[in-house]
PDB file of C-alpha atoms and ligand atoms in Angstrom:
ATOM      1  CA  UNK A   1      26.578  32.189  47.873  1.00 44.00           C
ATOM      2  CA  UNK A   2      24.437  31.237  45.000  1.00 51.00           C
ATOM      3  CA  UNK A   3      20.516  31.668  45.725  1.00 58.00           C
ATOM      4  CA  UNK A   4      18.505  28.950  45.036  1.00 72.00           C
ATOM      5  CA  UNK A   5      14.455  28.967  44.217  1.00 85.00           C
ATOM      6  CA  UNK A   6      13.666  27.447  47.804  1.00 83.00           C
ATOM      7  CA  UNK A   7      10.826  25.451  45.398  1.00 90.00           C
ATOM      8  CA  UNK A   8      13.760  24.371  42.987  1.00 90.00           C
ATOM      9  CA  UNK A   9      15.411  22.759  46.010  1.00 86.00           C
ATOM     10  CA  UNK A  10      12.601  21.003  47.942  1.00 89.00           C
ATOM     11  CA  UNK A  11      12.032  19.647  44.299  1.00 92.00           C
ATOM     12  CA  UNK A  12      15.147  18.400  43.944  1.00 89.00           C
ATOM     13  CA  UNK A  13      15.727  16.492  47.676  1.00 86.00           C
ATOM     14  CA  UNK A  14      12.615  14.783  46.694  1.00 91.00           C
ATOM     15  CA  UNK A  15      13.619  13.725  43.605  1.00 93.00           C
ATOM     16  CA  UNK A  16      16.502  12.185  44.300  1.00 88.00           C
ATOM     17  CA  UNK A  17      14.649  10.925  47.699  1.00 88.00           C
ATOM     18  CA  UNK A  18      11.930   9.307  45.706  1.00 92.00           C
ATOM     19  CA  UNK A  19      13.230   5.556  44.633  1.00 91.00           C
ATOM     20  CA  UNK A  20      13.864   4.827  48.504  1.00 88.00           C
ATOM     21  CA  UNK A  21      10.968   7.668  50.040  1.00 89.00           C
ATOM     22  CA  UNK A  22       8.947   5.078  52.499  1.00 87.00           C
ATOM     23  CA  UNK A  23      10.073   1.951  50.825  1.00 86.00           C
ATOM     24  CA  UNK A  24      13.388   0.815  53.506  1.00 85.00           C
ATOM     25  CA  UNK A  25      10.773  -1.375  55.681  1.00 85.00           C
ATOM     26  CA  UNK A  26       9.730   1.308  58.097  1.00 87.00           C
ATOM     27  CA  UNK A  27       6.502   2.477  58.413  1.00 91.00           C
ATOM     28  CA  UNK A  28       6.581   5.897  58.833  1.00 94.00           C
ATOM     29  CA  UNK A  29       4.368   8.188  56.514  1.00 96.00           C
ATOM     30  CA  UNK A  30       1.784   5.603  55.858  1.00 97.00           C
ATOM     31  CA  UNK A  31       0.103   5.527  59.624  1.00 97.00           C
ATOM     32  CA  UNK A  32      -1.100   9.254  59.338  1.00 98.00           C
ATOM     33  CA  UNK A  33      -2.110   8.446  55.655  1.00 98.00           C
ATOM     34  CA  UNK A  34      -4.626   5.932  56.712  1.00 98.00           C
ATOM     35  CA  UNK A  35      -5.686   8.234  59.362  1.00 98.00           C
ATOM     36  CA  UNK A  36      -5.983  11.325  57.287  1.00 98.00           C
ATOM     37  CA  UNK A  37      -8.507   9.524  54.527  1.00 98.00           C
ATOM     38  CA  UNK A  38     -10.640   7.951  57.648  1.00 98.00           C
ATOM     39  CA  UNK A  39     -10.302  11.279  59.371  1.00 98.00           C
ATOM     40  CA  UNK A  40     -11.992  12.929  56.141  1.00 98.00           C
ATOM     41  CA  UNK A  41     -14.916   9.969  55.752  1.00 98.00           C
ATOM     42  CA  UNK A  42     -13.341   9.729  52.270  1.00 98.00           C
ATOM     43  CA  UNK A  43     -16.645   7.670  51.008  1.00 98.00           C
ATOM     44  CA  UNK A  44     -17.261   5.497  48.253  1.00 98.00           C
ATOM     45  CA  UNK A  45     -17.323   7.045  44.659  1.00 98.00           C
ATOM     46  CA  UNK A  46     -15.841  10.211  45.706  1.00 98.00           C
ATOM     47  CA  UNK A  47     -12.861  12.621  43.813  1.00 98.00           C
ATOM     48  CA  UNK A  48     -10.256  12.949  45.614  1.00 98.00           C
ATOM     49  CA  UNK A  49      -7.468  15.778  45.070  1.00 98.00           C
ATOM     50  CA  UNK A  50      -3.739  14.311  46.925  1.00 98.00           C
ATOM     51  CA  UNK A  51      -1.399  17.109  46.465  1.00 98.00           C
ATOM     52  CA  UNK A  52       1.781  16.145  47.284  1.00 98.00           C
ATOM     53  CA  UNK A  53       1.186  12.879  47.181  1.00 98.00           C
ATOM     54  CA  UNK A  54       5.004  11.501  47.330  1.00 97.00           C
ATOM     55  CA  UNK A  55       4.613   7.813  47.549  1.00 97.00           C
ATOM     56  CA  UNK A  56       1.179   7.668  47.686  1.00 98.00           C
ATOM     57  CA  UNK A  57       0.890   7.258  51.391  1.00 98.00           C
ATOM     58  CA  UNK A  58      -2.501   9.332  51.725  1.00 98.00           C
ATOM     59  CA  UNK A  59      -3.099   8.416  47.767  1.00 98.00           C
ATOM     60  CA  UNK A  60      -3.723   5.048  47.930  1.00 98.00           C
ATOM     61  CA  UNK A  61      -5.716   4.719  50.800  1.00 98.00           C
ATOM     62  CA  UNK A  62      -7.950   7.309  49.433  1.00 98.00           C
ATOM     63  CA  UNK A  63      -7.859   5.060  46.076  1.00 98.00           C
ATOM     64  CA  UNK A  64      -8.831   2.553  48.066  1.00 98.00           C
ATOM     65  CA  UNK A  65     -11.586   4.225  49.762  1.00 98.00           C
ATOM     66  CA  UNK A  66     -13.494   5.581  46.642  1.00 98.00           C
ATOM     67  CA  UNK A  67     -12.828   2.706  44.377  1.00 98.00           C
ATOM     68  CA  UNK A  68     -13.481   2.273  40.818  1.00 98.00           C
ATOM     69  CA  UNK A  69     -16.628   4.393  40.960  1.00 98.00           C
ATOM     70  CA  UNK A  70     -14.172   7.326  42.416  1.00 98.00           C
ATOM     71  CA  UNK A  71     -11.430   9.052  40.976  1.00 98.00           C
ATOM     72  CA  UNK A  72      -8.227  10.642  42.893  1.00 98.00           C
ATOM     73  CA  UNK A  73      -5.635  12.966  41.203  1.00 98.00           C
ATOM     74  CA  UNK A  74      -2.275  12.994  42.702  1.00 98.00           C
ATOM     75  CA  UNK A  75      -0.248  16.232  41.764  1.00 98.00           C
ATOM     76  CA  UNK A  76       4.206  15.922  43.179  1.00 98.00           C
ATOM     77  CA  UNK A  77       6.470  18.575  41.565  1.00 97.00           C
ATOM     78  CA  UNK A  78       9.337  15.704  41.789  1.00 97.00           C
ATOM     79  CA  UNK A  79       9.375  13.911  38.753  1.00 97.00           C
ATOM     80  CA  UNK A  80      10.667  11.037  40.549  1.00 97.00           C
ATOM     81  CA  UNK A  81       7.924  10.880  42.676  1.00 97.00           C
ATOM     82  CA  UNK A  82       5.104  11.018  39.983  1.00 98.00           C
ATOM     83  CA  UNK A  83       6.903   8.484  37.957  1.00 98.00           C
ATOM     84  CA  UNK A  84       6.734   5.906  40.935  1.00 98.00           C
ATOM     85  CA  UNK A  85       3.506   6.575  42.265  1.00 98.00           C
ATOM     86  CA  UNK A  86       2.228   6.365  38.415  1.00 98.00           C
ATOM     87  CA  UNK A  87       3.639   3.333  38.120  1.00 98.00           C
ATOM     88  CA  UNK A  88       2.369   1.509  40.846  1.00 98.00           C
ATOM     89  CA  UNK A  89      -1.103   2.835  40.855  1.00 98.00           C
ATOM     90  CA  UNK A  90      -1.016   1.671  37.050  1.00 98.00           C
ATOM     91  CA  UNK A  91      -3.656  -1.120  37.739  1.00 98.00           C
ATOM     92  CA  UNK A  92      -6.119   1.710  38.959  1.00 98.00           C
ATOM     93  CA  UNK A  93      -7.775   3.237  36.609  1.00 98.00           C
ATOM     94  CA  UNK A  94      -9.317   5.550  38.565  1.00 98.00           C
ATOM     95  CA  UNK A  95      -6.250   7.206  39.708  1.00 98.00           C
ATOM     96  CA  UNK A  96      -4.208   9.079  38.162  1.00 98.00           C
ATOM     97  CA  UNK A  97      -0.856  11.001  38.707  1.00 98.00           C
ATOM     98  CA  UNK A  98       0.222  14.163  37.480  1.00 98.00           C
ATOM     99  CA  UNK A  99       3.068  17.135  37.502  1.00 98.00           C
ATOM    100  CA  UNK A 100       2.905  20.028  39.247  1.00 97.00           C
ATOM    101  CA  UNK A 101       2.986  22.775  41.696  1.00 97.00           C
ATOM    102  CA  UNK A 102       0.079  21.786  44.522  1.00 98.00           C
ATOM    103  CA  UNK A 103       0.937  25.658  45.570  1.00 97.00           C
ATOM    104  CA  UNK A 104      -1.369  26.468  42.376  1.00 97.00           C
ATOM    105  CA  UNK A 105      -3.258  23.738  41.420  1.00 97.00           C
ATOM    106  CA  UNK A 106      -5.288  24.103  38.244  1.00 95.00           C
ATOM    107  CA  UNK A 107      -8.635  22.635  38.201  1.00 97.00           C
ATOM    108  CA  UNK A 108     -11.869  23.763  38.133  1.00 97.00           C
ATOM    109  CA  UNK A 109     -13.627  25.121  41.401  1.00 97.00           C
ATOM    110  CA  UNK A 110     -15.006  23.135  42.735  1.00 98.00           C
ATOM    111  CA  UNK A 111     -14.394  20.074  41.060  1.00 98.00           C
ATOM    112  CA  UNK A 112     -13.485  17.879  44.312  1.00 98.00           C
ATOM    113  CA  UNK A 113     -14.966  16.052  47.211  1.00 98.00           C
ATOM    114  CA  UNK A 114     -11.861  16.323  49.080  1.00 98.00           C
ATOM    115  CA  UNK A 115      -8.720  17.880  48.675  1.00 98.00           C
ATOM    116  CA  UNK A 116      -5.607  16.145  51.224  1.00 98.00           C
ATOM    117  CA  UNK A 117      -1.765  17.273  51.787  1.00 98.00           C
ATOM    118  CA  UNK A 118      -0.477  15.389  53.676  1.00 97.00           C
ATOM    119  CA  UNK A 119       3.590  16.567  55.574  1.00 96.00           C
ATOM    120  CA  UNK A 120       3.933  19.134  52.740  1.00 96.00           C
ATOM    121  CA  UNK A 121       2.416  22.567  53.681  1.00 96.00           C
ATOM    122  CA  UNK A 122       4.752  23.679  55.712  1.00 93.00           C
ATOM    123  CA  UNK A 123       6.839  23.388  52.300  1.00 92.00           C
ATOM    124  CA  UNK A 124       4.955  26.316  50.172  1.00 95.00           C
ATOM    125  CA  UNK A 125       5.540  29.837  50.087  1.00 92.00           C
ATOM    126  CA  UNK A 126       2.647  30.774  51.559  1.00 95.00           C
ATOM    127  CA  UNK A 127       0.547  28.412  52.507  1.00 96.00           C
ATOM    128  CA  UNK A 128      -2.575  30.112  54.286  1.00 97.00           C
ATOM    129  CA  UNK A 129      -2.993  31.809  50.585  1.00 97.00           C
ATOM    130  CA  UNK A 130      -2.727  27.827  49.552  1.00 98.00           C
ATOM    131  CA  UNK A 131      -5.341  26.823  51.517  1.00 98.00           C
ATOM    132  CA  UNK A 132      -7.900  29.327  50.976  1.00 98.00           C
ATOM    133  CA  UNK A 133      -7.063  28.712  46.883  1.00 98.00           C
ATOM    134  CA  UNK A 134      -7.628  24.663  47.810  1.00 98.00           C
ATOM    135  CA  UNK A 135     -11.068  25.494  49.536  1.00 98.00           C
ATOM    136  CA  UNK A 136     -12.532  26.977  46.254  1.00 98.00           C
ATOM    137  CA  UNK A 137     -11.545  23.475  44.738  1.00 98.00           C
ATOM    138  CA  UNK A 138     -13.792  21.595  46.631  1.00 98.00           C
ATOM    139  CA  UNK A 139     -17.646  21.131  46.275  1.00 98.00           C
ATOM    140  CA  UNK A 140     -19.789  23.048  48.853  1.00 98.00           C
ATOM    141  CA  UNK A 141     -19.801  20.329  51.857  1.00 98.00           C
ATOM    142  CA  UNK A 142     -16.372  18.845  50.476  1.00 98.00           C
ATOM    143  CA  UNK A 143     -13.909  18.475  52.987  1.00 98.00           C
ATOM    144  CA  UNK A 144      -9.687  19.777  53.176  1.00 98.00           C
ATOM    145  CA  UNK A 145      -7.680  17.339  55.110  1.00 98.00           C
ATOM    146  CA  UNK A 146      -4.017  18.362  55.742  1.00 98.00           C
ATOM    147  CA  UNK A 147      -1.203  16.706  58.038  1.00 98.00           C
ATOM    148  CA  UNK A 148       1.776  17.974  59.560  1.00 97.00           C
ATOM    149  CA  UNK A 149       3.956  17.091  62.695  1.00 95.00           C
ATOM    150  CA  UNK A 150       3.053  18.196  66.170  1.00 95.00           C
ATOM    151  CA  UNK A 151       4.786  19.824  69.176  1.00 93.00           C
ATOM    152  CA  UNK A 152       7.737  17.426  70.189  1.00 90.00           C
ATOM    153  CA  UNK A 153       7.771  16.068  73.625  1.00 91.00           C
ATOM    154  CA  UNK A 154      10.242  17.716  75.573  1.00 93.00           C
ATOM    155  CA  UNK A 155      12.800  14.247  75.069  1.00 92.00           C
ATOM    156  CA  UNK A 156      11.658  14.678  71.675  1.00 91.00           C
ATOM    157  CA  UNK A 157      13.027  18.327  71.117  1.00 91.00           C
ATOM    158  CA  UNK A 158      16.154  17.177  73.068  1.00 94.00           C
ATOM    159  CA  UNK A 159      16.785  14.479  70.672  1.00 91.00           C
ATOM    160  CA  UNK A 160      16.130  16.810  67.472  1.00 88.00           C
ATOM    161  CA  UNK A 161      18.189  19.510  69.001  1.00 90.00           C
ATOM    162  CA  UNK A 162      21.063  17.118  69.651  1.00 92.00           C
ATOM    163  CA  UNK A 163      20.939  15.607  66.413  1.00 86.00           C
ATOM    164  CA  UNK A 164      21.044  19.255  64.693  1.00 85.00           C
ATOM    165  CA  UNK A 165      23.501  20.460  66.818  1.00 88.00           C
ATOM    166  CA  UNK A 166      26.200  17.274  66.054  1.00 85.00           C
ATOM    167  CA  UNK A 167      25.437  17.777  62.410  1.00 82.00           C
ATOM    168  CA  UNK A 168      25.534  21.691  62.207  1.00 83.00           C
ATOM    169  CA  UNK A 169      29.281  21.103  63.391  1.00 85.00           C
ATOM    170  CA  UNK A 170      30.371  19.645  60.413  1.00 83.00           C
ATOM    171  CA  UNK A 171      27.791  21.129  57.560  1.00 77.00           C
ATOM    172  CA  UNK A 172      28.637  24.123  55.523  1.00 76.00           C
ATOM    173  CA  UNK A 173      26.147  27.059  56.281  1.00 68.00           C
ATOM    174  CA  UNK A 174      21.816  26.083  54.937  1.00 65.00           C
ATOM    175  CA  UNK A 175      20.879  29.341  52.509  1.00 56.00           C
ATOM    176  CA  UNK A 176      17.262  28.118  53.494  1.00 56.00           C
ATOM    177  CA  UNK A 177      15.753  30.660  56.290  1.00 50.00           C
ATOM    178  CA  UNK A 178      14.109  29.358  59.731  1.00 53.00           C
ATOM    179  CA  UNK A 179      10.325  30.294  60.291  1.00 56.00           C
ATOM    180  CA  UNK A 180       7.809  29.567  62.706  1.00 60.00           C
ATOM    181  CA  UNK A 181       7.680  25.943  63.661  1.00 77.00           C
ATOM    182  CA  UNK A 182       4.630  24.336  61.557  1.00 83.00           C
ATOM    183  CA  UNK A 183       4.645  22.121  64.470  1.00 87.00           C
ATOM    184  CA  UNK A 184       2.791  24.210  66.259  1.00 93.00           C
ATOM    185  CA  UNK A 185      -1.255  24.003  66.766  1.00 95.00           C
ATOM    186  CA  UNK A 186      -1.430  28.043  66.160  1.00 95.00           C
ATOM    187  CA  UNK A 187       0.784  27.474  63.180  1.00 96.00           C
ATOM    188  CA  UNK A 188      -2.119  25.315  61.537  1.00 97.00           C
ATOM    189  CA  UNK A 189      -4.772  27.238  62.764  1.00 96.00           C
ATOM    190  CA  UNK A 190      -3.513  29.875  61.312  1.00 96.00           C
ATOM    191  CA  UNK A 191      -3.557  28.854  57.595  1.00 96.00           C
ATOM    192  CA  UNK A 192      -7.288  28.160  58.024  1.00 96.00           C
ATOM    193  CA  UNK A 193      -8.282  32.204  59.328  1.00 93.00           C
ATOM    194  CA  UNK A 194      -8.899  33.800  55.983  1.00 90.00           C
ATOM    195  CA  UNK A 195     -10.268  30.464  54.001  1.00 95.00           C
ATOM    196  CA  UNK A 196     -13.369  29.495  52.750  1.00 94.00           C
ATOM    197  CA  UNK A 197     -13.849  27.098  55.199  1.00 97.00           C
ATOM    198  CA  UNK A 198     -15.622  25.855  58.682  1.00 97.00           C
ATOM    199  CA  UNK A 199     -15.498  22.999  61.466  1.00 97.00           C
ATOM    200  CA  UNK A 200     -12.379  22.793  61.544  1.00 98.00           C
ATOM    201  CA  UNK A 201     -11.069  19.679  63.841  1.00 98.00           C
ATOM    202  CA  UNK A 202      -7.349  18.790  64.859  1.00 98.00           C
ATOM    203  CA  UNK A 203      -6.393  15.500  65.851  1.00 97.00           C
ATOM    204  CA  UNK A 204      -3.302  14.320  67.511  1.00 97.00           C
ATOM    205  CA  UNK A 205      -1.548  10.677  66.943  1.00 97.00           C
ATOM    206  CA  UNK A 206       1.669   9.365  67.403  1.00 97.00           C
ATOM    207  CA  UNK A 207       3.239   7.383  65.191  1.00 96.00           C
ATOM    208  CA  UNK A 208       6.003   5.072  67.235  1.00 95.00           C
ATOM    209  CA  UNK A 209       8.801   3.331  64.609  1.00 94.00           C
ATOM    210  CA  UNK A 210      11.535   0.819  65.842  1.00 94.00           C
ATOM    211  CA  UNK A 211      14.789   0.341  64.278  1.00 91.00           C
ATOM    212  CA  UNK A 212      16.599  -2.442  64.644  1.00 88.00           C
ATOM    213  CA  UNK A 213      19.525  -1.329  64.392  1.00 85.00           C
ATOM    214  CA  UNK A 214      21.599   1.827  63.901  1.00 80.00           C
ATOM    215  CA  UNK A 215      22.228   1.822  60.088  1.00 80.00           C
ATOM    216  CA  UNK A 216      18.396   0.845  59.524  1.00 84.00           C
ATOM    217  CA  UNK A 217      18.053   4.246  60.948  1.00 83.00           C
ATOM    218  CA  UNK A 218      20.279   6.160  58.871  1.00 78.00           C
ATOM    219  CA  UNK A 219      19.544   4.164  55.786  1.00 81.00           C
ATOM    220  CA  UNK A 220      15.711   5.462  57.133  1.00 86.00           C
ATOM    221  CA  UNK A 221      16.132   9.134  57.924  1.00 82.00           C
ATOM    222  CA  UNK A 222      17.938   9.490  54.985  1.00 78.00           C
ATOM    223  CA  UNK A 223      15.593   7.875  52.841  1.00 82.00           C
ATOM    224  CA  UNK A 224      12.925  10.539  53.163  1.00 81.00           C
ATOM    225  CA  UNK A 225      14.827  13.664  52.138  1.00 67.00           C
ATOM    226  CA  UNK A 226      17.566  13.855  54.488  1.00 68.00           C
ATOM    227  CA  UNK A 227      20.473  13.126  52.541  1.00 59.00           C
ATOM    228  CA  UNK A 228      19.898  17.711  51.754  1.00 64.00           C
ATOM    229  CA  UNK A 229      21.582  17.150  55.598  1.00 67.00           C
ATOM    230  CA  UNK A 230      24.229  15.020  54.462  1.00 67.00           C
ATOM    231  CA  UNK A 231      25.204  16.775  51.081  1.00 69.00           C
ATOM    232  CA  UNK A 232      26.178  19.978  53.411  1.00 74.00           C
ATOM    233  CA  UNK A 233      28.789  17.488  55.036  1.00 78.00           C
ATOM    234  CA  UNK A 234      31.885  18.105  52.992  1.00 82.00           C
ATOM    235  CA  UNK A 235      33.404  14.255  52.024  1.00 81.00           C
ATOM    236  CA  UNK A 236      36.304  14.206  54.268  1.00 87.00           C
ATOM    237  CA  UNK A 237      34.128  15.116  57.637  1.00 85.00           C
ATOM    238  CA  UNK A 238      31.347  12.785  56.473  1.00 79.00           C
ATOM    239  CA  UNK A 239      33.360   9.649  59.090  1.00 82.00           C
ATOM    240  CA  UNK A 240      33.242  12.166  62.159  1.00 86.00           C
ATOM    241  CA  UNK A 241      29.983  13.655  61.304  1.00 80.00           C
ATOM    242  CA  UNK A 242      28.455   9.801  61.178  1.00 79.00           C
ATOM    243  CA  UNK A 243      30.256   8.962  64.480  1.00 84.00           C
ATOM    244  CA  UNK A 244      28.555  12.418  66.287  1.00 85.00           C
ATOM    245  CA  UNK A 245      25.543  11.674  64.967  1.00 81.00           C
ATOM    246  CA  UNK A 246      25.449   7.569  66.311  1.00 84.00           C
ATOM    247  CA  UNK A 247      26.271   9.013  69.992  1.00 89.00           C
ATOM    248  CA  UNK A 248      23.493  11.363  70.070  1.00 91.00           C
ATOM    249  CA  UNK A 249      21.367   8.228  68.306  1.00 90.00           C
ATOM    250  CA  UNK A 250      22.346   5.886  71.312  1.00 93.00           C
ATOM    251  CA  UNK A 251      21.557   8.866  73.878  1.00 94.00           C
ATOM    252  CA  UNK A 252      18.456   9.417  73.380  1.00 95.00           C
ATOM    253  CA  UNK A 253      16.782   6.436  71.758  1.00 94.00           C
ATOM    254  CA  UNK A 254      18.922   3.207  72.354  1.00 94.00           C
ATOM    255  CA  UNK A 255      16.261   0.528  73.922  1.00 93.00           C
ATOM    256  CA  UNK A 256      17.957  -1.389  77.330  1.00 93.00           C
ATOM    257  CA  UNK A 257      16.606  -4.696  74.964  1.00 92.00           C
ATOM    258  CA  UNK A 258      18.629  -3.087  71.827  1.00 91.00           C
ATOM    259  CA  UNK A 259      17.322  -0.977  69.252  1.00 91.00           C
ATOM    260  CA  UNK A 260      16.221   2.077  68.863  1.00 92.00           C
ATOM    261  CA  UNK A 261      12.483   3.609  69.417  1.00 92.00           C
ATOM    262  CA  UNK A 262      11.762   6.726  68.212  1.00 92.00           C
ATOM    263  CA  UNK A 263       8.098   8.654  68.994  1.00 93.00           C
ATOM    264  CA  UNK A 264       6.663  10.923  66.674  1.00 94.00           C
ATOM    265  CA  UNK A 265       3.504  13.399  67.242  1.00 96.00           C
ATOM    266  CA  UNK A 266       1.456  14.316  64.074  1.00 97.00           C
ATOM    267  CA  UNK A 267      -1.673  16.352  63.715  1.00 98.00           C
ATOM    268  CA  UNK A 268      -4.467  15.631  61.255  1.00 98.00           C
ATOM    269  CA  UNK A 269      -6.721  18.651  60.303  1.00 98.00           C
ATOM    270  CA  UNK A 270      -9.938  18.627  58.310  1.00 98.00           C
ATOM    271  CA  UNK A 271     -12.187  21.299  57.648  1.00 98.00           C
ATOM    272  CA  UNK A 272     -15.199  21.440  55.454  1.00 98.00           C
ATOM    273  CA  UNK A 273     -16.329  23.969  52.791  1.00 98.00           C
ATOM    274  CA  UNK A 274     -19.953  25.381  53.881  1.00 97.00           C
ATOM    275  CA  UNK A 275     -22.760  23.864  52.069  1.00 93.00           C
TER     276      UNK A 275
HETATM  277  C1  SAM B   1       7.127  14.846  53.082  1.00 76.74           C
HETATM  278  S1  SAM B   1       6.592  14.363  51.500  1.00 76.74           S
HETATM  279  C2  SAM B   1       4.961  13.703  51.840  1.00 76.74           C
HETATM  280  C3  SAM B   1       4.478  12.777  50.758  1.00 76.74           C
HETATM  281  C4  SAM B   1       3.097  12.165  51.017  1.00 76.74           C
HETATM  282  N1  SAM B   1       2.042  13.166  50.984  1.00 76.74           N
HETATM  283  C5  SAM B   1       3.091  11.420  52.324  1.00 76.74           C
HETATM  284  O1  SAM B   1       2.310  11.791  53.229  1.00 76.74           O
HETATM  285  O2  SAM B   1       3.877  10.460  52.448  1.00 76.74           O
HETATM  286  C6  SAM B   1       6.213  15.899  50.702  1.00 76.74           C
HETATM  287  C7  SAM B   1       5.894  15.733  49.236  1.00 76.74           C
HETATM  288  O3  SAM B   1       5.316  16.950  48.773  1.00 76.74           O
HETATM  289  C8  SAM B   1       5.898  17.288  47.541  1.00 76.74           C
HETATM  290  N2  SAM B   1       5.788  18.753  47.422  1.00 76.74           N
HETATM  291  C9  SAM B   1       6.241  19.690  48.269  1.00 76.74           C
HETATM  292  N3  SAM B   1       5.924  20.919  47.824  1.00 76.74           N
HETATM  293  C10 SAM B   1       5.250  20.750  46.651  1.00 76.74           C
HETATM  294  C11 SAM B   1       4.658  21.636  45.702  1.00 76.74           C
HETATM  295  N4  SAM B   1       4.708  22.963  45.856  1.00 76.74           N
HETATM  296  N5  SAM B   1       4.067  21.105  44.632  1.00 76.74           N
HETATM  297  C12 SAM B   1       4.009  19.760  44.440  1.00 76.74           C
HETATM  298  N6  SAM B   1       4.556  18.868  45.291  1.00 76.74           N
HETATM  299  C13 SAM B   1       5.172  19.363  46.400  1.00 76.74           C
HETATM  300  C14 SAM B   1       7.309  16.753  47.600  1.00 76.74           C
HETATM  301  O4  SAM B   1       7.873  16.555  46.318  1.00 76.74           O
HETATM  302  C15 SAM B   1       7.094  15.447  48.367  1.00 76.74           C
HETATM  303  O5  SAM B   1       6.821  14.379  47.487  1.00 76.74           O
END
């Protein structure tokens, strides 16, 4: 088996994710973006640091937030990504958004108001080390403002185990290795032990999405970075694979009025550098 740079990878699955990343009609990633910029009192005038911005789903709220007299820097390592958000936050001056590795940002210390990630942490190589480097961006009083998913409901871990499980049948084997579920509240706490950084405040939401149909789900949950899953399917079993995957769709989330519903816990976590 060939080894491949697990950042190399993650790159990649959001590249190619980017042109339909948020953009199939479901709200998904943008409910927790909202809520992450009100959850940091992102005021009026303020610099804003969104690394990992994707789509702009925490970016443009915060853009929205600070206006004209503000300024927010968005920093994606898929070019994809930075190329779409660029181009639709092209009528706003005050944003820009730029290449890189949000692992090791490069700006001055202390150069921001606020510093936000939002549902890419759990993504770096080591993140606590991440977020004690992002707390010496931030003014003294600035705030960090991270999301991530929460603990599954126990229906919820059924469906996700189910859905694994019918796919893992038919995928070839993931070089990626497991680690401890970012899911978890100790998980987050965890990142912020050794960081510059107090008050530190969780808050739970859930986001609930409805889909129509069946293939508005797929052409969903394969929008935002799962087609990695499907790639692992050689051609020939993609059919059966589909098929497994619809029955444990209908088991767990068919609606008795039709459709699907599917419940998601998040976590939003801000913490402030001392003054
Ligand atoms: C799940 S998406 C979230 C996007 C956006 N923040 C949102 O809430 O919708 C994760 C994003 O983080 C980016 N990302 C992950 N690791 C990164 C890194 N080390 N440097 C820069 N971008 C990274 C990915 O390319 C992707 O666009």
């Amino acid at each position: 088996m060939t080894d491949v740079d697990p950042k190399a990878r993650i790159a990649g699955v959001f590249d190619r994710a980017a042109p339909t990343y948020e953009q199939t009609g479901v709200e998904f990633f943008a409910p927790p973006g909202r809520a992450l910029v009100a959850r940091a009192g992102v005021r009026t005038g303020e610099r804003v640091l969104d690394l990992g911005c994707g789509r702009g789903s925490v970016l443009f709220p915060a853009a929205r937030a600070v206006g004209p007299t503000g300024a927010v820097v968005g920093v994606d390592f898929a070019p994809a990504m930075v190329a779409a958000t660029a181009e639709a936050a092209k009528d706003l001056p005050w944003v820009r958004v730029t290449s890189g590795d949000a692992e090791f940002p490069e700006f001055p210390p202390g150069s921001f108001d606020v510093v936000t990630a939002g549902f890419m942490v759990f993504f770096l190589s080591d993140p606590a080390a991440a977020v004690a480097r992002w707390a010496g961006l931030l003014r003294p009083g600035g705030r960090l403002a991270l999301s991530t998913f929460a603990e599954a409901t126990a229906a919820g871990q059924a469906f996700l185990a189910d859905r694994a499980a019918a796919l893992a049948r038919f995928q070839t084997p993931d070089p990626a290795t497991a680690g401890p579920s970012s899911a978890s509240r100790e998980w987050v706490a965890a990142l912020f032990a050794d960081a510059d950084l107090t008050d530190v405040t969780m808050t739970e939401m859930t986001v609930e999405t409805f889909f129509d149909t069946g293939e508005r789900y797929w052409t969903w949950w394969l929008s935002i970075g799962s087609p990695h899953q499907l790639a692992r399917v050689p051609a020939e079993r993609r059919p059966a694979a589909r098929a497994a995957l619809t029955a444990v769709l209908d088991a767990h989330l068919r609606q008795p009025g039709g459709g699907y519903r599917m419940v998601t816990p998040m976590r939003l976590t801000v913490a402030r550098r001392p003054d």
